[in-house]
Amino acid sequence: MSIGLLSREAANLLVLPNHGLHVAGFFVAFIVSLVLAWVTLFIMGRYQCWKGSVLTGHQVQHHESKLEHSQFTSADGVNEDLALNDHMVDILFSEDPGGMLQALEELEIATLNQADAELEACRTQISKDVIALLLRNLASSGRLSTQVERRMGAVFKKQFLSLEREIREELDRKMVALTAECDLETRKKTENQYQREVAATEEAEELLKRVSERSAAECSASLRALHGLELGHLRRSLALQKEEDFARARRQLAVFQRSELHNIFFAQIKSAIFKGELKPEAAKMLLQDYCNIQEDVEELMDYFQASKRYHLSKRFGHREYLVQNIQSSETRVQGLLSAAAAQLTLLIQKHERAGYLDEGQMEVLLERAQTEVFSVKQKLDSDLKQEKKKLRQKLITRRRREMLQKHKEQRKEQLSLGDAFRAAEDVSQYLGQWRSLVAGHIAALEELQECLDQAALDGLRALTLSLSQRAAEELWRLQNSAVAQELLRRGAPWLFLQQVLEEHSKETAARAEQLEAEERDRDQEGVQSVRQRLKEDDLEAATEEQAELRRWQRCIFA
């Protein structure tokens, strides 16, 4: 019994909870967990700080590098260049051959405006690079502390970005205002033109009551055509005026931006002198160097302007030749088709004059022949429309691919200029690198565009001639088979028919040779015109002319 009692007491002792030990264990575990948590958070925090500092260092380095030298070619400029190149394909594929040269002139104006914007962006980037180089050279000579150089550079960058943002916003406002103003002017002048047309039509109707119905119809058609030409001329002149207004607004803002860049630089120099960070002697030397370099920058921009003008003149001289070539090919094609269609009519009329057909039979055959000719021409128009659509898309895709590749290559070369900027010690040397880079880029782009334009012409010309010759051959087969069989069925002698067909065959060959020779002569005239234009717009002459303008400017404002 005593053993059982002891066992129960031991059991009771084992199951009784010791609250003191539990509390002590809880506090020990809590403190240990808290310490471990703090240690873990401390380690993670230090790691994140270290990682953040490394990333920040990289970002600051990249940001400083980007601000020291950035590309002046924007994505908007590239997209606009691609759109203008697409428009050249649209001109070549136009259904209105008579309006091609006018459309080309409008494209030339838009391209000149875009070229001015690109050169202005180039000028702005060069100006910012020059300021950065001058400050760096001043710091390396010990006349300016590195800390002050960095601070001034940061202020310059901030103010430059703010200025560019203000210029863009102001340009957008001006474009919106000018667009609204031009649209209002267009509506007014179009309404006035419409009222004049109504008055002229009413007056003409009164006069035409006294003439025959046929003459009245011809006069009305001529009057409508005249009104259409007047309206087209009005719209083109208004569109050109709009482009000129836009270009004038851009030039005004460009001049304002140049002036503000100088003011920002001068204000920072004045502030540095006032704070004692820059000695007056060093500031005077810095400003003297800055003014001297501006002369070099202006000469460089004169060269860029002359080079761009020369290459654009060459481009549009070549494009004018391409448009004339397309029109010449169209003349040749229409000549072939007209000759083939005329021979069908002549074949039937010769048999009527020879007495093998009466007038009624001739009228029936002529009507059938005209129906067949209309069917062949309609099929040709449909085939041309479909094939031209495919070819146009193919050409635009190729142009965009090759132009984008060229722009990509040139962007890489611009990035390499950033390395040259960081290593440059002499501003003149750096400007020389800019000159070589931009001149090379302009020439390379012009060469590529000329090749793409020529490829577009060759493809379109080959397609048009191929389908047109097929249609002409169809008309000749119609003459030699269906019409010939119908004439034989109506009693025409085989020998007479064969003689006429042989004459027509010789005339067809002679006419084809004549049309080809005329096209070749027109092409030669176009080539001579392009050569004369290039001779007149020589690059050296354009550069000298730009330099002469600069000399006159100095004389006037001296």
Coordinates of C-alpha atoms in Angstrom, one line a residue:
M1 CA 0.0 0.0 0.0
S2 CA 2.8 2.3 0.8
I3 CA 4.4 1.7 -2.6
G4 CA 1.2 2.5 -4.4
L5 CA 0.7 5.6 -2.4
L6 CA 4.2 6.7 -3.2
S7 CA 3.6 6.0 -6.8
R8 CA 0.5 8.1 -6.9
E9 CA 2.3 11.0 -5.1
A10 CA 5.1 10.8 -7.6
A11 CA 2.6 10.9 -10.4
N12 CA 0.9 13.9 -8.8
L13 CA 4.3 15.6 -8.5
L14 CA 5.0 15.0 -12.2
V15 CA 1.8 16.4 -13.5
L16 CA 1.8 19.6 -11.3
P17 CA 2.9 22.6 -13.5
N18 CA 5.9 24.7 -12.5
H19 CA 4.8 28.3 -13.6
G20 CA 8.1 29.9 -12.6
L21 CA 10.1 27.7 -15.0
H22 CA 7.5 28.4 -17.8
V23 CA 7.8 32.2 -17.3
A24 CA 11.6 32.1 -17.2
G25 CA 11.7 29.9 -20.3
F26 CA 9.3 32.2 -22.1
F27 CA 11.4 35.3 -21.3
V28 CA 14.6 33.6 -22.3
A29 CA 13.1 32.5 -25.6
F30 CA 11.6 35.9 -26.3
I31 CA 14.9 37.7 -25.6
V32 CA 16.9 35.3 -27.8
S33 CA 14.3 35.6 -30.6
L34 CA 14.4 39.4 -30.3
V35 CA 18.2 39.5 -30.5
L36 CA 18.1 37.1 -33.6
A37 CA 15.5 39.3 -35.2
W38 CA 17.5 42.5 -34.7
V39 CA 20.6 40.8 -36.0
T40 CA 18.8 39.6 -39.1
L41 CA 17.2 43.0 -39.7
F42 CA 20.5 44.7 -39.2
I43 CA 22.3 42.4 -41.7
M44 CA 19.4 42.8 -44.3
G45 CA 19.4 46.5 -43.8
R46 CA 23.2 46.8 -44.3
Y47 CA 22.9 44.6 -47.5
Q48 CA 20.1 46.7 -48.9
C49 CA 22.0 49.9 -48.2
W50 CA 25.1 48.5 -49.8
K51 CA 23.1 47.3 -52.8
G52 CA 21.3 50.6 -53.0
S53 CA 24.5 52.5 -52.9
V54 CA 26.0 50.4 -55.6
L55 CA 23.0 50.9 -57.8
T56 CA 22.8 54.6 -57.0
G57 CA 26.4 54.9 -57.9
H58 CA 25.8 53.3 -61.2
Q59 CA 22.8 55.4 -61.9
V60 CA 24.5 58.6 -60.9
Q61 CA 27.5 57.6 -63.1
H62 CA 25.2 56.8 -66.0
H63 CA 23.1 60.0 -65.4
E64 CA 26.2 62.2 -65.3
S65 CA 27.5 60.5 -68.4
K66 CA 24.3 61.0 -70.2
L67 CA 24.0 64.6 -69.2
E68 CA 27.6 65.3 -70.2
H69 CA 26.9 64.1 -73.7
S70 CA 23.6 62.8 -75.2
Q71 CA 22.5 62.0 -78.7
F72 CA 20.8 64.8 -80.6
T73 CA 18.8 62.5 -82.8
S74 CA 15.4 61.9 -81.2
A75 CA 12.9 59.1 -81.9
D76 CA 10.5 61.7 -83.2
G77 CA 13.0 62.9 -85.7
V78 CA 13.6 59.3 -87.0
N79 CA 9.9 58.7 -87.2
E80 CA 9.4 61.9 -89.2
D81 CA 12.2 61.0 -91.5
L82 CA 10.6 57.5 -92.1
A83 CA 7.2 59.1 -92.8
L84 CA 8.7 61.6 -95.3
N85 CA 10.4 58.7 -97.1
D86 CA 7.1 56.8 -97.2
H87 CA 5.6 59.8 -98.8
M88 CA 8.1 59.6 -101.7
V89 CA 6.8 56.1 -102.5
D90 CA 3.3 57.5 -102.4
I91 CA 4.2 60.1 -104.9
L92 CA 5.7 57.6 -107.3
F93 CA 2.6 55.4 -107.0
S94 CA 0.2 58.3 -107.4
E95 CA -2.8 57.9 -109.6
D96 CA -2.4 61.6 -110.6
P97 CA 0.7 61.9 -112.8
G98 CA 0.1 65.6 -113.4
G99 CA 0.2 66.4 -109.7
M100 CA 3.5 64.5 -109.0
L101 CA 5.8 67.4 -109.3
Q102 CA 3.6 69.6 -107.1
A103 CA 3.5 66.9 -104.4
L104 CA 7.3 66.6 -104.7
E105 CA 7.7 70.3 -104.1
E106 CA 5.6 70.1 -101.0
L107 CA 7.7 67.1 -99.8
E108 CA 10.8 69.1 -100.4
I109 CA 9.6 72.0 -98.2
A110 CA 8.6 69.6 -95.4
T111 CA 12.0 67.9 -95.7
L112 CA 13.9 71.2 -95.5
N113 CA 12.0 72.1 -92.3
Q114 CA 12.9 68.8 -90.8
A115 CA 16.5 69.2 -91.8
D116 CA 16.5 72.7 -90.1
A117 CA 15.1 71.1 -86.9
E118 CA 17.8 68.4 -86.9
L119 CA 20.6 70.9 -87.4
E120 CA 19.2 73.1 -84.6
A121 CA 19.2 70.0 -82.3
C122 CA 22.8 69.4 -83.3
R123 CA 23.7 73.0 -82.5
T124 CA 22.1 72.8 -79.1
Q125 CA 24.0 69.7 -78.2
I126 CA 27.3 71.1 -79.4
S127 CA 26.7 74.3 -77.3
K128 CA 26.1 72.2 -74.2
D129 CA 29.2 70.1 -74.9
V130 CA 31.3 73.2 -75.3
I131 CA 30.3 74.6 -72.0
A132 CA 31.0 71.3 -70.2
L133 CA 34.5 71.1 -71.9
L134 CA 35.3 74.7 -70.9
L135 CA 34.4 74.1 -67.3
R136 CA 36.3 70.9 -67.2
N137 CA 39.4 72.5 -68.7
L138 CA 39.2 75.3 -66.2
A139 CA 39.0 72.9 -63.3
S140 CA 41.9 70.8 -64.7
S141 CA 44.0 74.0 -64.8
G142 CA 43.3 74.7 -61.1
R143 CA 41.3 77.9 -61.7
L144 CA 38.1 76.2 -60.6
S145 CA 37.6 73.6 -57.9
T146 CA 36.2 70.2 -58.9
Q147 CA 33.3 70.6 -56.5
V148 CA 32.3 74.0 -58.0
E149 CA 32.6 72.5 -61.5
R150 CA 30.2 69.7 -60.6
R151 CA 27.8 72.1 -58.9
M152 CA 27.8 74.5 -61.9
G153 CA 27.4 71.6 -64.3
A154 CA 24.4 70.3 -62.3
V155 CA 22.8 73.7 -62.4
F156 CA 23.5 74.0 -66.1
K157 CA 21.9 70.7 -66.8
K158 CA 18.8 71.5 -64.8
Q159 CA 18.3 74.8 -66.4
F160 CA 19.0 73.4 -69.9
L161 CA 16.4 70.7 -69.4
S162 CA 13.9 73.3 -68.1
L163 CA 14.6 75.5 -71.1
E164 CA 14.1 72.7 -73.5
R165 CA 10.8 71.8 -71.9
E166 CA 9.6 75.4 -72.1
I167 CA 10.6 75.6 -75.7
R168 CA 8.7 72.4 -76.5
E169 CA 5.6 73.6 -74.7
E170 CA 5.8 77.0 -76.4
L171 CA 6.2 75.3 -79.8
D172 CA 3.2 73.1 -79.2
R173 CA 1.1 76.2 -78.3
K174 CA 2.3 78.0 -81.4
M175 CA 1.5 75.0 -83.6
V176 CA -2.0 74.7 -82.2
A177 CA -2.6 78.4 -82.6
L178 CA -1.2 78.5 -86.1
T179 CA -3.2 75.4 -87.1
A180 CA -6.4 77.0 -85.9
E181 CA -5.6 80.3 -87.7
C182 CA -4.7 78.5 -90.9
D183 CA -7.8 76.4 -90.8
L184 CA -10.0 79.5 -90.3
E185 CA -8.2 81.2 -93.2
T186 CA -8.7 78.1 -95.4
R187 CA -12.4 78.0 -94.7
K188 CA -12.8 81.7 -95.5
K189 CA -10.9 81.5 -98.8
T190 CA -12.6 78.2 -99.8
E191 CA -16.0 79.7 -99.1
N192 CA -15.1 82.8 -101.2
Q193 CA -13.8 80.6 -104.0
Y194 CA -17.1 78.6 -103.9
Q195 CA -19.2 81.8 -104.1
R196 CA -17.1 83.0 -107.1
E197 CA -17.6 79.6 -108.8
V198 CA -21.4 79.7 -108.2
A199 CA -21.6 83.2 -109.7
A200 CA -19.4 82.3 -112.7
T201 CA -21.6 79.1 -113.3
E202 CA -24.8 81.1 -113.2
E203 CA -23.4 83.7 -115.6
A204 CA -22.2 81.0 -117.9
E205 CA -25.5 79.2 -117.9
E206 CA -27.2 82.4 -119.0
L207 CA -24.8 82.8 -121.9
L208 CA -24.9 79.2 -122.9
K209 CA -28.7 79.3 -123.5
R210 CA -27.9 80.9 -126.8
V211 CA -25.6 78.1 -128.1
S212 CA -26.1 74.5 -129.1
E213 CA -26.5 71.8 -126.5
R214 CA -23.2 70.2 -127.4
S215 CA -21.2 73.4 -127.1
A216 CA -23.0 74.2 -123.8
A217 CA -21.9 70.8 -122.4
E218 CA -18.3 71.3 -123.6
C219 CA -18.2 74.8 -122.1
S220 CA -19.7 73.6 -118.8
A221 CA -17.1 70.8 -118.6
S222 CA -14.3 73.2 -119.2
L223 CA -15.6 75.6 -116.6
R224 CA -15.8 72.8 -114.0
A225 CA -12.3 71.7 -114.9
L226 CA -11.1 75.3 -114.5
H227 CA -12.8 75.6 -111.1
G228 CA -11.2 72.4 -110.0
L229 CA -7.8 73.7 -111.0
E230 CA -8.3 77.0 -109.2
L231 CA -9.5 75.2 -106.0
G232 CA -6.4 72.8 -106.2
H233 CA -4.1 75.8 -106.6
L234 CA -5.7 77.6 -103.7
R235 CA -5.4 74.6 -101.4
R236 CA -1.7 74.1 -102.3
S237 CA -0.9 77.7 -101.8
L238 CA -2.6 77.6 -98.4
A239 CA -0.7 74.5 -97.4
L240 CA 2.6 76.0 -98.4
Q241 CA 1.7 79.2 -96.4
K242 CA 1.0 77.0 -93.4
E243 CA 4.4 75.3 -93.7
E244 CA 6.1 78.6 -94.0
D245 CA 4.3 79.9 -90.9
F246 CA 5.4 76.8 -89.0
A247 CA 9.0 77.1 -90.2
R248 CA 9.0 80.8 -89.1
A249 CA 7.7 79.9 -85.6
R250 CA 10.4 77.2 -85.3
R251 CA 13.1 79.6 -86.3
Q252 CA 12.0 82.2 -83.8
L253 CA 12.0 79.7 -81.0
A254 CA 15.4 78.4 -82.1
V255 CA 16.9 81.9 -82.0
F256 CA 15.3 82.4 -78.6
Q257 CA 16.8 79.1 -77.3
R258 CA 20.3 80.0 -78.5
S259 CA 20.1 83.4 -76.7
E260 CA 18.8 81.7 -73.5
L261 CA 21.6 79.2 -73.5
H262 CA 24.1 82.1 -73.6
N263 CA 22.3 83.9 -70.8
I264 CA 22.3 80.8 -68.6
F265 CA 26.0 80.5 -69.1
F266 CA 26.7 84.1 -68.4
A267 CA 24.4 84.1 -65.3
Q268 CA 26.3 81.1 -63.8
I269 CA 29.7 82.8 -64.4
K270 CA 28.4 86.0 -62.7
S271 CA 27.1 84.0 -59.8
A272 CA 30.4 82.1 -59.3
I273 CA 32.3 85.4 -59.3
F274 CA 29.9 86.9 -56.7
K275 CA 30.3 83.8 -54.4
G276 CA 34.1 84.0 -54.7
E277 CA 34.2 80.6 -56.4
L278 CA 35.7 82.0 -59.6
K279 CA 38.3 84.8 -59.9
P280 CA 37.5 87.7 -62.2
E281 CA 40.7 87.0 -64.2
A282 CA 39.7 83.4 -64.8
A283 CA 36.1 84.4 -65.6
K284 CA 37.4 86.9 -68.2
M285 CA 39.6 84.2 -69.8
L286 CA 36.7 81.7 -69.8
L287 CA 34.3 84.2 -71.4
Q288 CA 36.9 85.1 -74.0
D289 CA 37.4 81.4 -74.9
Y290 CA 33.6 81.0 -75.0
C291 CA 33.2 83.9 -77.5
N292 CA 36.1 82.6 -79.6
I293 CA 34.6 79.1 -79.7
Q294 CA 31.2 80.5 -80.8
E295 CA 32.9 81.7 -84.0
D296 CA 34.1 78.1 -84.5
V297 CA 30.7 76.7 -83.8
E298 CA 29.1 79.2 -86.3
E299 CA 31.5 78.1 -89.0
L300 CA 30.8 74.5 -88.2
M301 CA 27.1 75.0 -88.5
D302 CA 27.6 77.0 -91.7
Y303 CA 29.3 73.9 -93.1
F304 CA 26.6 71.6 -91.9
Q305 CA 24.0 73.9 -93.4
A306 CA 25.8 74.1 -96.8
S307 CA 26.3 70.3 -96.8
K308 CA 22.7 69.6 -96.0
R309 CA 21.4 72.0 -98.6
Y310 CA 23.7 70.5 -101.2
H311 CA 22.6 66.9 -100.5
L312 CA 19.0 67.9 -100.4
S313 CA 19.2 69.7 -103.7
K314 CA 20.9 66.6 -105.1
R315 CA 18.2 64.3 -103.6
F316 CA 15.3 66.3 -105.0
G317 CA 17.0 66.8 -108.4
H318 CA 17.2 63.0 -108.6
R319 CA 13.7 62.6 -107.4
E320 CA 12.4 65.1 -110.0
Y321 CA 14.2 62.9 -112.6
L322 CA 12.4 59.8 -111.2
V323 CA 9.0 61.5 -111.4
Q324 CA 9.7 62.5 -115.0
N325 CA 10.9 59.0 -115.7
I326 CA 7.6 57.6 -114.4
Q327 CA 5.6 60.1 -116.5
S328 CA 7.8 59.1 -119.5
S329 CA 7.1 55.4 -119.0
E330 CA 3.4 56.2 -118.7
T331 CA 3.5 58.0 -122.0
R332 CA 5.2 55.0 -123.6
V333 CA 2.6 52.6 -122.1
Q334 CA -0.3 54.7 -123.3
G335 CA 1.2 54.9 -126.7
L336 CA 1.5 51.1 -127.0
L337 CA -2.0 50.6 -125.9
S338 CA -3.4 53.3 -128.1
A339 CA -1.5 51.9 -131.1
A340 CA -2.9 48.4 -130.5
A341 CA -6.4 49.7 -130.1
A342 CA -6.2 51.9 -133.1
Q343 CA -5.1 49.0 -135.3
L344 CA -8.3 47.0 -134.4
T345 CA -10.4 49.9 -135.7
L346 CA -8.2 50.4 -138.8
L347 CA -8.4 46.7 -139.6
I348 CA -12.2 46.8 -139.7
Q349 CA -12.3 50.2 -141.6
K350 CA -9.9 49.0 -144.3
H351 CA -12.1 46.1 -145.0
E352 CA -15.1 48.4 -145.2
R353 CA -13.3 50.8 -147.6
A354 CA -12.2 47.8 -149.7
G355 CA -15.9 46.8 -150.1
Y356 CA -15.7 43.6 -148.1
L357 CA -18.0 44.9 -145.3
D358 CA -21.1 47.1 -145.5
E359 CA -21.6 49.9 -143.1
G360 CA -23.9 48.0 -140.8
Q361 CA -21.4 45.1 -140.5
M362 CA -18.6 47.6 -139.8
E363 CA -20.6 49.2 -137.0
V364 CA -21.3 45.9 -135.4
L365 CA -17.6 44.8 -135.6
L366 CA -16.4 48.2 -134.3
E367 CA -18.7 48.0 -131.3
R368 CA -17.5 44.5 -130.5
A369 CA -13.9 45.6 -130.9
Q370 CA -14.4 48.6 -128.6
T371 CA -16.0 46.4 -126.0
E372 CA -13.0 44.0 -126.1
V373 CA -10.6 46.9 -125.9
F374 CA -12.5 48.3 -122.9
S375 CA -12.5 44.9 -121.2
V376 CA -8.7 44.5 -121.7
K377 CA -8.0 48.0 -120.4
Q378 CA -10.3 47.5 -117.4
K379 CA -8.5 44.3 -116.6
L380 CA -5.1 46.1 -116.9
D381 CA -6.3 48.8 -114.5
S382 CA -7.5 46.2 -112.0
D383 CA -4.2 44.2 -112.2
L384 CA -2.1 47.3 -111.9
K385 CA -4.0 48.5 -108.9
Q386 CA -3.6 45.2 -107.1
E387 CA 0.1 44.6 -108.0
K388 CA 1.0 48.2 -107.2
K389 CA -0.6 47.9 -103.8
K390 CA 1.6 44.8 -103.1
L391 CA 4.7 46.4 -104.5
R392 CA 4.1 49.6 -102.5
Q393 CA 3.9 47.7 -99.2
K394 CA 7.0 45.7 -100.1
L395 CA 9.0 48.8 -100.9
I396 CA 7.9 50.7 -97.8
T397 CA 8.8 47.7 -95.6
R398 CA 12.2 47.5 -97.2
R399 CA 12.8 51.3 -96.9
R400 CA 11.8 51.3 -93.3
R401 CA 14.0 48.3 -92.4
E402 CA 17.1 49.7 -94.1
M403 CA 16.6 53.3 -92.9
L404 CA 16.0 52.1 -89.3
Q405 CA 19.2 50.0 -89.6
K406 CA 21.2 53.0 -90.8
H407 CA 19.8 55.2 -88.0
K408 CA 20.7 52.5 -85.5
E409 CA 24.3 52.4 -86.8
Q410 CA 24.6 56.1 -86.7
R411 CA 23.3 56.2 -83.1
K412 CA 26.1 53.8 -82.1
E413 CA 28.6 56.2 -83.8
Q414 CA 27.1 59.1 -81.8
L415 CA 27.6 57.1 -78.6
S416 CA 31.3 56.7 -79.6
L417 CA 31.5 60.4 -79.8
G418 CA 30.6 60.5 -76.1
D419 CA 33.8 58.6 -75.4
A420 CA 35.7 61.2 -77.5
F421 CA 34.0 63.9 -75.5
R422 CA 35.2 62.5 -72.2
A423 CA 38.8 62.1 -73.6
A424 CA 38.8 65.5 -75.4
E425 CA 41.1 68.2 -74.1
D426 CA 40.8 70.7 -77.0
V427 CA 37.5 72.1 -78.0
S428 CA 38.6 72.6 -81.6
Q429 CA 39.6 68.9 -81.9
Y430 CA 36.1 68.0 -80.5
L431 CA 34.4 70.2 -83.1
G432 CA 36.4 68.6 -85.8
Q433 CA 35.1 65.2 -84.7
W434 CA 31.6 66.5 -84.9
R435 CA 32.3 67.8 -88.4
S436 CA 33.5 64.4 -89.6
L437 CA 30.7 62.5 -87.9
V438 CA 27.7 64.7 -89.1
A439 CA 29.1 65.1 -92.6
G440 CA 29.6 61.3 -92.9
H441 CA 26.1 60.7 -91.6
I442 CA 24.5 63.1 -94.0
A443 CA 26.3 61.6 -97.0
A444 CA 25.5 58.0 -96.0
L445 CA 21.8 58.7 -95.5
E446 CA 21.6 60.5 -98.8
E447 CA 23.3 57.6 -100.6
L448 CA 20.9 55.1 -99.1
Q449 CA 17.9 57.2 -99.9
E450 CA 19.0 57.6 -103.5
C451 CA 19.4 53.8 -103.9
L452 CA 16.0 53.2 -102.3
D453 CA 14.4 55.8 -104.6
Q454 CA 16.0 54.2 -107.6
A455 CA 14.9 50.7 -106.5
A456 CA 11.3 52.0 -106.1
L457 CA 11.4 53.4 -109.7
D458 CA 12.9 50.3 -111.2
G459 CA 10.3 48.1 -109.5
L460 CA 7.3 50.2 -110.5
R461 CA 8.6 50.7 -114.0
A462 CA 9.2 47.0 -114.6
L463 CA 5.7 46.2 -113.2
T464 CA 3.9 48.8 -115.3
L465 CA 5.7 47.9 -118.5
S466 CA 5.2 44.1 -118.0
L467 CA 1.5 44.4 -117.4
S468 CA 1.0 46.9 -120.2
Q469 CA 2.9 44.9 -122.7
R470 CA 0.8 41.9 -121.7
A471 CA -2.4 44.0 -122.4
A472 CA -1.0 45.2 -125.7
E473 CA -0.2 41.6 -126.7
E474 CA -3.7 40.7 -125.8
L475 CA -5.1 43.3 -128.2
W476 CA -2.8 42.2 -131.0
R477 CA -3.9 38.6 -130.4
L478 CA -7.5 39.8 -130.6
Q479 CA -6.7 41.4 -133.9
N480 CA -5.0 38.4 -135.4
S481 CA -7.5 35.8 -134.1
A482 CA -11.0 36.8 -133.1
V483 CA -11.4 39.8 -135.4
A484 CA -9.6 38.2 -138.3
Q485 CA -11.8 35.1 -138.0
E486 CA -14.9 37.2 -138.0
L487 CA -13.7 39.1 -141.1
L488 CA -13.0 35.8 -142.9
R489 CA -16.4 34.5 -141.9
R490 CA -18.0 37.5 -143.5
G491 CA -16.2 36.9 -146.8
A492 CA -13.0 38.9 -146.5
P493 CA -10.2 37.5 -148.8
W494 CA -7.4 35.8 -146.9
L495 CA -4.7 37.5 -148.9
F496 CA -6.0 41.0 -148.3
L497 CA -6.4 40.2 -144.6
Q498 CA -2.9 38.8 -144.4
Q499 CA -1.4 41.8 -146.2
V500 CA -3.1 44.2 -143.7
L501 CA -2.0 42.2 -140.7
E502 CA 1.6 42.2 -142.0
E503 CA 1.5 46.0 -142.4
H504 CA 0.1 46.3 -138.9
S505 CA 2.8 44.1 -137.5
K506 CA 5.5 46.3 -139.1
E507 CA 3.8 49.4 -137.9
T508 CA 3.6 48.0 -134.4
A509 CA 7.3 47.2 -134.3
A510 CA 8.2 50.7 -135.7
R511 CA 5.8 52.4 -133.2
A512 CA 7.3 50.4 -130.3
E513 CA 10.8 51.4 -131.3
Q514 CA 9.8 55.0 -131.7
L515 CA 8.2 55.1 -128.3
E516 CA 11.2 53.5 -126.7
A517 CA 13.5 56.0 -128.4
E518 CA 11.4 59.0 -127.3
E519 CA 11.5 57.6 -123.7
R520 CA 15.2 57.2 -123.9
D521 CA 15.6 60.8 -125.2
R522 CA 13.4 62.1 -122.3
D523 CA 15.5 60.1 -119.8
Q524 CA 18.7 61.7 -121.2
E525 CA 17.2 65.2 -120.9
G526 CA 16.4 64.3 -117.3
V527 CA 19.9 63.1 -116.6
Q528 CA 21.4 66.3 -118.1
S529 CA 19.0 68.4 -116.0
V530 CA 20.2 66.6 -112.8
R531 CA 23.8 67.1 -113.8
Q532 CA 23.3 70.8 -114.4
R533 CA 21.5 71.1 -111.1
L534 CA 24.4 69.4 -109.3
K535 CA 26.9 71.6 -111.1
E536 CA 25.0 74.8 -110.0
D537 CA 24.7 73.5 -106.4
D538 CA 28.3 72.4 -105.8
L539 CA 29.2 71.7 -102.2
E540 CA 32.2 74.0 -102.2
A541 CA 30.1 76.8 -103.7
A542 CA 27.4 76.3 -101.2
T543 CA 29.9 76.4 -98.3
E544 CA 31.5 79.6 -99.7
E545 CA 28.1 81.2 -100.1
Q546 CA 27.2 80.4 -96.5
A547 CA 30.6 81.8 -95.3
E548 CA 29.9 85.0 -97.4
L549 CA 26.5 85.4 -95.6
R550 CA 28.3 85.0 -92.3
R551 CA 30.8 87.8 -93.3
W552 CA 28.0 90.1 -94.2
Q553 CA 26.3 89.4 -90.9
R554 CA 29.4 90.3 -89.0
C555 CA 29.7 93.6 -91.0
I556 CA 26.1 94.5 -90.3
F557 CA 26.1 93.8 -86.6
A558 CA 29.7 94.8 -85.8

